[in-house]
Amino acid sequence: MSSYSEASAPGKVILFGEHAVVFGMTAVATAITMRAKVRTVPAGTLTFNGKRIEKEENPYPYHAMEEAELDGADMNVISEIPPGAGLGSSAAVSVAMLASLRRDWDMKTVASAAYRVELLSQGRASPLDTSVSTYGNTVVVSRENSAEELWSIRGREVEWHISSLAVRPMEIVIGYTGHGAPTGPLVEHVRQLHSRFSLAREAIEEIGQIAEEGRRKLMESDYEGVGRLMNRNQRLLALLGVSTKELESLIEAVAAYSYGAKLTGAGGGGCIVVLTDRSEKVADAIRRRGGLPYICRTGAEGMRRHEPEG
Ligand code: MEV
């Protein structure tokens, strides 16, 4: 028997509904081909990439150990996903850690444990990132259940139903500004706006409606419709103060060659996601504005356990 266990999980882009999903609104995310891979070896203490780490420094592996009911492990992570860039890096690492630590767990158990890891590490979270990273393809989180339900969870204030969405893979371009931002403080910023301003509450409601409409347009493969809704979603995210000058500059640069574009994830930096059938043109436009383009397709494979070599 091999002494190590290995698993990988994909990053994601959010097509509709980030931030609003935390308040129970609908959101749609899709898995991308960038992955995080984790190798774990049983041990009495916790090491991460060869080092002992403090919980404050990186709480994710600590919470993963607790969820897996283990005392320790040597964990090694190789990730293609830039952290804090809205591409679900922490969710992918959490899912891959748990899938590697607990080979006996099914997807639903991994998804719910990874959600708790994110919640405890981030302070406030929805199950969107961890679900799409676990199941892959395209996933919808909403208040209502559906025939395609994968799992559901009751949070402190809302109940989330997580379903798969049958969508044809689409061509997208990700544009990275080169600067990331931690998710927790941005989620907290939106929470404060939501509690203080009716305009923010209305914007969040409207993002939910856009996501509902977006889900239908995606199923009809109506890319012009999807793009228009992505643009509307972006304007509301900017209103909530989570867009940046750099993100707006990239969005403006790709407008002529795309159906639509918006930031993905918590914002404050990170990436835009562009729906297009002119990937090379979009990639050039992103490069000319100093961004880093990544051409890919949606609907990538979810978590996978790798057989040890030899
Ligand atoms: C982060 O990728 C998405 C947010 O909606 C937070 C969450 O859903 O946990 C900003």
Short mmCIF file of C-alpha atoms and ligand atoms in Angstrom, two decimals:
data_model
loop_
_atom_site.label_atom_id
_atom_site.label_comp_id
_atom_site.label_asym_id
_atom_site.label_seq_id
_atom_site.Cartn_x
_atom_site.Cartn_y
_atom_site.Cartn_z
CA MET A 1 0.00 0.00 0.00
CA SER A 2 1.24 3.49 -0.84
CA SER A 3 2.16 5.87 1.99
CA TYR A 4 0.60 8.92 0.37
CA SER A 5 -2.72 10.01 -1.03
CA GLU A 6 -3.32 12.57 -3.76
CA ALA A 7 -6.34 14.51 -4.99
CA SER A 8 -7.00 17.55 -7.15
CA ALA A 9 -9.85 20.01 -7.59
CA PRO A 10 -10.61 22.82 -10.06
CA GLY A 11 -10.85 26.55 -9.65
CA LYS A 12 -13.95 28.41 -10.82
CA VAL A 13 -15.36 31.58 -12.26
CA ILE A 14 -18.65 33.04 -11.11
CA LEU A 15 -20.91 33.87 -14.05
CA PHE A 16 -23.58 35.49 -11.89
CA GLY A 17 -24.31 36.30 -8.28
CA GLU A 18 -21.15 36.62 -6.15
CA HIS A 19 -21.72 38.41 -2.85
CA ALA A 20 -25.50 38.29 -3.32
CA VAL A 21 -25.35 34.49 -2.84
CA VAL A 22 -24.15 35.03 0.74
CA PHE A 23 -27.59 36.59 1.40
CA GLY A 24 -29.46 33.70 -0.21
CA MET A 25 -29.73 35.01 -3.78
CA THR A 26 -29.20 32.75 -6.79
CA ALA A 27 -25.67 32.40 -8.19
CA VAL A 28 -24.08 30.43 -11.03
CA ALA A 29 -20.45 29.28 -11.15
CA THR A 30 -18.52 27.03 -13.49
CA ALA A 31 -15.35 25.00 -13.03
CA ILE A 32 -12.23 25.94 -15.01
CA THR A 33 -9.24 23.92 -16.11
CA MET A 34 -6.80 25.46 -13.58
CA ARG A 35 -6.43 23.00 -10.69
CA ALA A 36 -4.95 22.61 -7.22
CA LYS A 37 -3.36 19.28 -6.34
CA VAL A 38 -2.72 18.11 -2.76
CA ARG A 39 -0.59 15.20 -1.62
CA THR A 40 -0.98 14.10 1.99
CA VAL A 41 1.08 11.70 4.10
CA PRO A 42 -0.24 10.57 7.52
CA ALA A 43 1.72 12.20 10.39
CA GLY A 44 1.34 13.07 14.06
CA THR A 45 1.52 16.84 13.46
CA LEU A 46 0.52 19.22 10.66
CA THR A 47 3.01 20.50 8.11
CA PHE A 48 2.12 22.48 4.98
CA ASN A 49 4.57 22.48 2.07
CA GLY A 50 7.31 21.23 4.39
CA LYS A 51 6.76 23.83 7.14
CA ARG A 52 4.93 24.04 10.44
CA ILE A 53 2.42 26.89 10.07
CA GLU A 54 0.40 28.88 12.59
CA LYS A 55 -3.39 28.68 12.44
CA GLU A 56 -3.63 32.50 12.13
CA GLU A 57 -1.26 32.40 9.18
CA ASN A 58 -3.27 29.81 7.23
CA PRO A 59 -6.37 28.42 8.96
CA TYR A 60 -7.51 26.25 6.03
CA PRO A 61 -5.34 23.15 6.66
CA TYR A 62 -6.16 23.29 10.39
CA HIS A 63 -9.89 23.29 9.77
CA ALA A 64 -9.47 20.57 7.13
CA MET A 65 -7.71 18.37 9.73
CA GLU A 66 -10.53 18.96 12.21
CA GLU A 67 -13.17 18.14 9.61
CA ALA A 68 -11.31 14.97 8.62
CA GLU A 69 -10.98 14.05 12.34
CA LEU A 70 -7.23 13.58 12.06
CA ASP A 71 -4.42 14.79 14.33
CA GLY A 72 -1.89 15.61 11.64
CA ALA A 73 -0.58 15.13 8.11
CA ASP A 74 2.21 16.34 5.90
CA MET A 75 0.42 18.25 3.15
CA ASN A 76 1.96 19.41 -0.09
CA VAL A 77 0.05 21.68 -2.44
CA ILE A 78 0.76 22.47 -6.05
CA SER A 79 -1.73 25.00 -7.41
CA GLU A 80 -2.14 26.58 -10.83
CA ILE A 81 -4.77 28.95 -9.39
CA PRO A 82 -3.55 32.40 -8.29
CA PRO A 83 -4.73 33.09 -4.71
CA GLY A 84 -7.19 35.90 -3.92
CA ALA A 85 -7.94 36.30 -7.63
CA GLY A 86 -11.62 35.29 -7.61
CA LEU A 87 -10.79 31.92 -9.14
CA GLY A 88 -11.62 29.78 -6.11
CA SER A 89 -8.08 28.95 -5.07
CA SER A 90 -8.87 28.39 -1.38
CA ALA A 91 -11.96 26.31 -2.18
CA ALA A 92 -9.99 24.12 -4.61
CA VAL A 93 -7.24 23.57 -2.04
CA SER A 94 -9.82 22.80 0.69
CA VAL A 95 -11.65 20.29 -1.52
CA ALA A 96 -8.41 18.63 -2.65
CA MET A 97 -7.11 18.46 0.95
CA LEU A 98 -10.28 16.77 2.18
CA ALA A 99 -10.54 14.40 -0.80
CA SER A 100 -6.94 13.39 -0.19
CA LEU A 101 -7.23 13.06 3.61
CA ARG A 102 -10.48 11.08 3.46
CA ARG A 103 -10.51 8.70 0.52
CA ASP A 104 -13.65 7.11 1.97
CA TRP A 105 -15.75 10.27 1.62
CA ASP A 106 -18.20 10.80 -1.21
CA MET A 107 -18.64 14.14 -3.02
CA LYS A 108 -21.46 15.35 -0.82
CA THR A 109 -19.43 14.78 2.36
CA VAL A 110 -16.39 16.53 0.84
CA ALA A 111 -18.54 19.46 -0.37
CA SER A 112 -20.15 20.04 3.01
CA ALA A 113 -16.85 19.67 4.95
CA ALA A 114 -15.09 22.03 2.49
CA TYR A 115 -17.88 24.56 2.96
CA ARG A 116 -17.32 24.49 6.74
CA VAL A 117 -13.54 24.89 6.22
CA GLU A 118 -14.21 28.03 4.11
CA LEU A 119 -16.77 29.36 6.56
CA LEU A 120 -14.50 28.94 9.58
CA SER A 121 -11.43 30.32 7.77
CA GLN A 122 -13.20 33.22 6.01
CA GLY A 123 -15.77 34.26 8.65
CA ARG A 124 -18.76 34.25 6.29
CA ALA A 125 -19.20 32.19 3.13
CA SER A 126 -21.71 30.59 0.80
CA PRO A 127 -21.31 27.00 -0.45
CA LEU A 128 -20.85 28.20 -4.07
CA ASP A 129 -17.06 27.93 -4.53
CA THR A 130 -16.61 24.66 -2.65
CA SER A 131 -19.57 23.03 -4.43
CA VAL A 132 -18.39 23.86 -7.95
CA SER A 133 -14.87 22.77 -7.04
CA THR A 134 -16.19 19.43 -5.74
CA TYR A 135 -18.69 18.60 -8.49
CA GLY A 136 -17.16 20.46 -11.44
CA ASN A 137 -19.27 21.42 -14.49
CA THR A 138 -21.67 24.31 -13.85
CA VAL A 139 -23.44 24.71 -10.53
CA VAL A 140 -26.35 26.86 -9.32
CA VAL A 141 -26.89 27.84 -5.71
CA SER A 142 -30.38 29.06 -4.88
CA ARG A 143 -33.03 29.16 -2.20
CA GLU A 144 -35.25 26.70 -4.10
CA ASN A 145 -34.52 23.04 -4.66
CA SER A 146 -34.59 21.50 -8.13
CA ALA A 147 -34.66 18.07 -9.75
CA GLU A 148 -30.89 18.33 -10.30
CA GLU A 149 -30.12 18.96 -6.63
CA LEU A 150 -26.66 17.79 -5.51
CA TRP A 151 -26.91 18.75 -1.84
CA SER A 152 -28.36 21.42 0.42
CA ILE A 153 -27.40 23.21 3.60
CA ARG A 154 -29.06 25.49 6.12
CA GLY A 155 -26.81 28.42 7.03
CA ARG A 156 -27.39 30.77 9.98
CA GLU A 157 -29.85 32.92 8.03
CA VAL A 158 -30.48 31.16 4.72
CA GLU A 159 -30.99 27.73 3.22
CA TRP A 160 -28.96 26.96 0.09
CA HIS A 161 -29.82 24.32 -2.50
CA ILE A 162 -26.95 23.36 -4.76
CA SER A 163 -27.83 21.93 -8.19
CA SER A 164 -26.03 21.09 -11.38
CA LEU A 165 -26.90 23.08 -14.50
CA ALA A 166 -26.77 21.44 -17.91
CA VAL A 167 -24.83 24.00 -19.92
CA ARG A 168 -22.78 23.47 -23.06
CA PRO A 169 -19.09 24.26 -22.44
CA MET A 170 -18.39 27.85 -23.47
CA GLU A 171 -15.25 29.70 -24.49
CA ILE A 172 -14.19 32.25 -21.92
CA VAL A 173 -11.15 34.41 -21.29
CA ILE A 174 -9.99 35.21 -17.78
CA GLY A 175 -8.08 38.47 -17.37
CA TYR A 176 -5.90 38.69 -14.27
CA THR A 177 -4.99 42.17 -13.00
CA GLY A 178 -1.96 40.67 -11.24
CA HIS A 179 -3.21 41.72 -7.80
CA GLY A 180 -5.33 39.59 -5.51
CA ALA A 181 -7.41 40.57 -2.48
CA PRO A 182 -8.55 38.43 0.47
CA THR A 183 -12.22 37.42 0.31
CA GLY A 184 -13.17 37.82 4.01
CA PRO A 185 -12.89 41.64 4.28
CA LEU A 186 -14.79 42.17 0.99
CA VAL A 187 -17.63 39.91 2.14
CA GLU A 188 -17.70 41.87 5.42
CA HIS A 189 -17.74 45.19 3.50
CA VAL A 190 -20.84 44.08 1.55
CA ARG A 191 -22.48 42.79 4.75
CA GLN A 192 -22.12 46.25 6.31
CA LEU A 193 -23.55 47.97 3.23
CA HIS A 194 -26.45 45.50 3.27
CA SER A 195 -27.23 46.19 6.90
CA ARG A 196 -27.06 49.99 6.50
CA PHE A 197 -28.37 50.96 3.06
CA SER A 198 -31.58 50.03 1.25
CA LEU A 199 -29.82 50.81 -2.06
CA ALA A 200 -27.33 48.02 -1.32
CA ARG A 201 -30.15 45.63 -0.39
CA GLU A 202 -31.92 46.46 -3.67
CA ALA A 203 -28.70 45.91 -5.64
CA ILE A 204 -28.27 42.51 -4.00
CA GLU A 205 -31.88 41.55 -4.80
CA GLU A 206 -31.38 42.64 -8.41
CA ILE A 207 -28.18 40.58 -8.72
CA GLY A 208 -30.27 37.58 -7.63
CA GLN A 209 -32.86 38.30 -10.34
CA ILE A 210 -30.10 38.69 -12.95
CA ALA A 211 -28.66 35.31 -11.89
CA GLU A 212 -32.08 33.68 -12.24
CA GLU A 213 -32.45 35.10 -15.75
CA GLY A 214 -28.84 34.23 -16.52
CA ARG A 215 -29.43 30.62 -15.55
CA ARG A 216 -32.24 30.41 -18.15
CA LYS A 217 -30.18 32.12 -20.87
CA LEU A 218 -27.29 29.74 -20.19
CA MET A 219 -29.56 26.72 -20.66
CA GLU A 220 -30.78 28.18 -23.97
CA SER A 221 -27.15 28.87 -25.04
CA ASP A 222 -28.24 32.48 -25.64
CA TYR A 223 -24.77 34.00 -25.36
CA GLU A 224 -25.84 37.52 -26.26
CA GLY A 225 -28.40 37.37 -23.49
CA VAL A 226 -25.87 35.88 -21.05
CA GLY A 227 -23.34 38.60 -21.92
CA ARG A 228 -25.85 41.43 -21.45
CA LEU A 229 -26.74 40.07 -18.02
CA MET A 230 -23.05 39.72 -17.08
CA ASN A 231 -22.60 43.42 -17.90
CA ARG A 232 -25.60 44.36 -15.73
CA ASN A 233 -24.29 42.19 -12.90
CA GLN A 234 -20.91 43.98 -13.15
CA ARG A 235 -22.51 47.42 -12.83
CA LEU A 236 -24.21 46.34 -9.61
CA LEU A 237 -20.97 44.89 -8.22
CA ALA A 238 -19.30 48.23 -8.96
CA LEU A 239 -22.14 49.96 -7.11
CA LEU A 240 -21.38 47.73 -4.11
CA GLY A 241 -17.79 48.98 -4.23
CA VAL A 242 -16.05 45.68 -4.98
CA SER A 243 -14.79 46.55 -8.47
CA THR A 244 -11.51 48.43 -9.01
CA LYS A 245 -10.04 50.79 -11.61
CA GLU A 246 -7.89 47.97 -12.98
CA LEU A 247 -10.86 45.60 -13.32
CA GLU A 248 -12.92 48.32 -15.02
CA SER A 249 -10.04 49.08 -17.38
CA LEU A 250 -9.85 45.42 -18.49
CA ILE A 251 -13.64 45.24 -18.89
CA GLU A 252 -13.63 48.37 -21.05
CA ALA A 253 -10.77 47.01 -23.18
CA VAL A 254 -12.60 43.76 -24.06
CA ALA A 255 -16.08 45.27 -24.63
CA ALA A 256 -15.73 45.45 -28.44
CA TYR A 257 -14.86 41.75 -28.76
CA SER A 258 -17.13 40.12 -26.17
CA TYR A 259 -20.73 39.26 -25.36
CA GLY A 260 -20.14 40.45 -21.81
CA ALA A 261 -17.60 40.71 -19.02
CA LYS A 262 -17.55 41.05 -15.26
CA LEU A 263 -15.31 40.51 -12.28
CA THR A 264 -15.35 37.05 -10.73
CA GLY A 265 -15.34 36.27 -7.01
CA ALA A 266 -15.03 38.75 -4.20
CA GLY A 267 -13.41 41.52 -6.31
CA GLY A 268 -11.12 44.21 -4.87
CA GLY A 269 -8.63 43.07 -7.52
CA GLY A 270 -8.23 39.64 -9.04
CA CYS A 271 -9.78 38.70 -12.36
CA ILE A 272 -12.45 39.43 -14.93
CA VAL A 273 -14.30 36.73 -16.83
CA VAL A 274 -15.17 37.42 -20.46
CA LEU A 275 -17.69 35.52 -22.58
CA THR A 276 -16.50 35.68 -26.17
CA ASP A 277 -16.06 33.89 -29.45
CA ARG A 278 -12.97 36.00 -30.23
CA SER A 279 -10.61 34.77 -27.54
CA GLU A 280 -7.37 35.89 -29.19
CA LYS A 281 -8.64 39.45 -29.68
CA VAL A 282 -9.80 39.56 -26.07
CA ALA A 283 -6.48 38.14 -24.84
CA ASP A 284 -4.58 40.85 -26.81
CA ALA A 285 -6.79 43.60 -25.41
CA ILE A 286 -6.16 42.33 -21.87
CA ARG A 287 -2.40 42.17 -22.48
CA ARG A 288 -2.32 45.72 -23.89
CA ARG A 289 -3.86 46.98 -20.62
CA GLY A 290 -1.21 45.18 -18.57
CA GLY A 291 -3.38 42.19 -17.61
CA LEU A 292 -2.62 38.50 -17.91
CA PRO A 293 -5.06 36.57 -20.15
CA TYR A 294 -5.96 32.93 -19.76
CA ILE A 295 -8.11 31.35 -22.47
CA CYS A 296 -10.17 28.40 -21.29
CA ARG A 297 -13.48 26.57 -21.44
CA THR A 298 -16.17 26.27 -18.80
CA GLY A 299 -17.50 23.11 -17.18
CA ALA A 300 -14.21 21.43 -16.16
CA GLU A 301 -14.04 18.19 -14.18
CA GLY A 302 -14.59 18.36 -10.41
CA MET A 303 -12.56 16.75 -7.61
CA ARG A 304 -10.49 13.74 -8.57
CA ARG A 305 -8.48 11.23 -6.52
CA HIS A 306 -5.22 10.26 -8.17
CA GLU A 307 -3.79 6.79 -7.95
CA PRO A 308 -0.32 6.78 -6.37
CA GLU A 309 2.46 6.15 -8.88
CA GLY A 310 4.51 2.96 -8.80
C1 MEV B 1 -16.17 34.42 -3.57
O1 MEV B 1 -15.62 33.64 -4.62
C2 MEV B 1 -17.66 34.51 -3.70
C3 MEV B 1 -18.36 35.33 -2.63
O2 MEV B 1 -19.76 35.36 -2.99
C4 MEV B 1 -18.19 34.74 -1.25
C5 MEV B 1 -18.93 33.42 -1.06
O3 MEV B 1 -19.85 33.09 -1.79
O4 MEV B 1 -18.57 32.73 -0.08
C6 MEV B 1 -17.88 36.77 -2.62
#
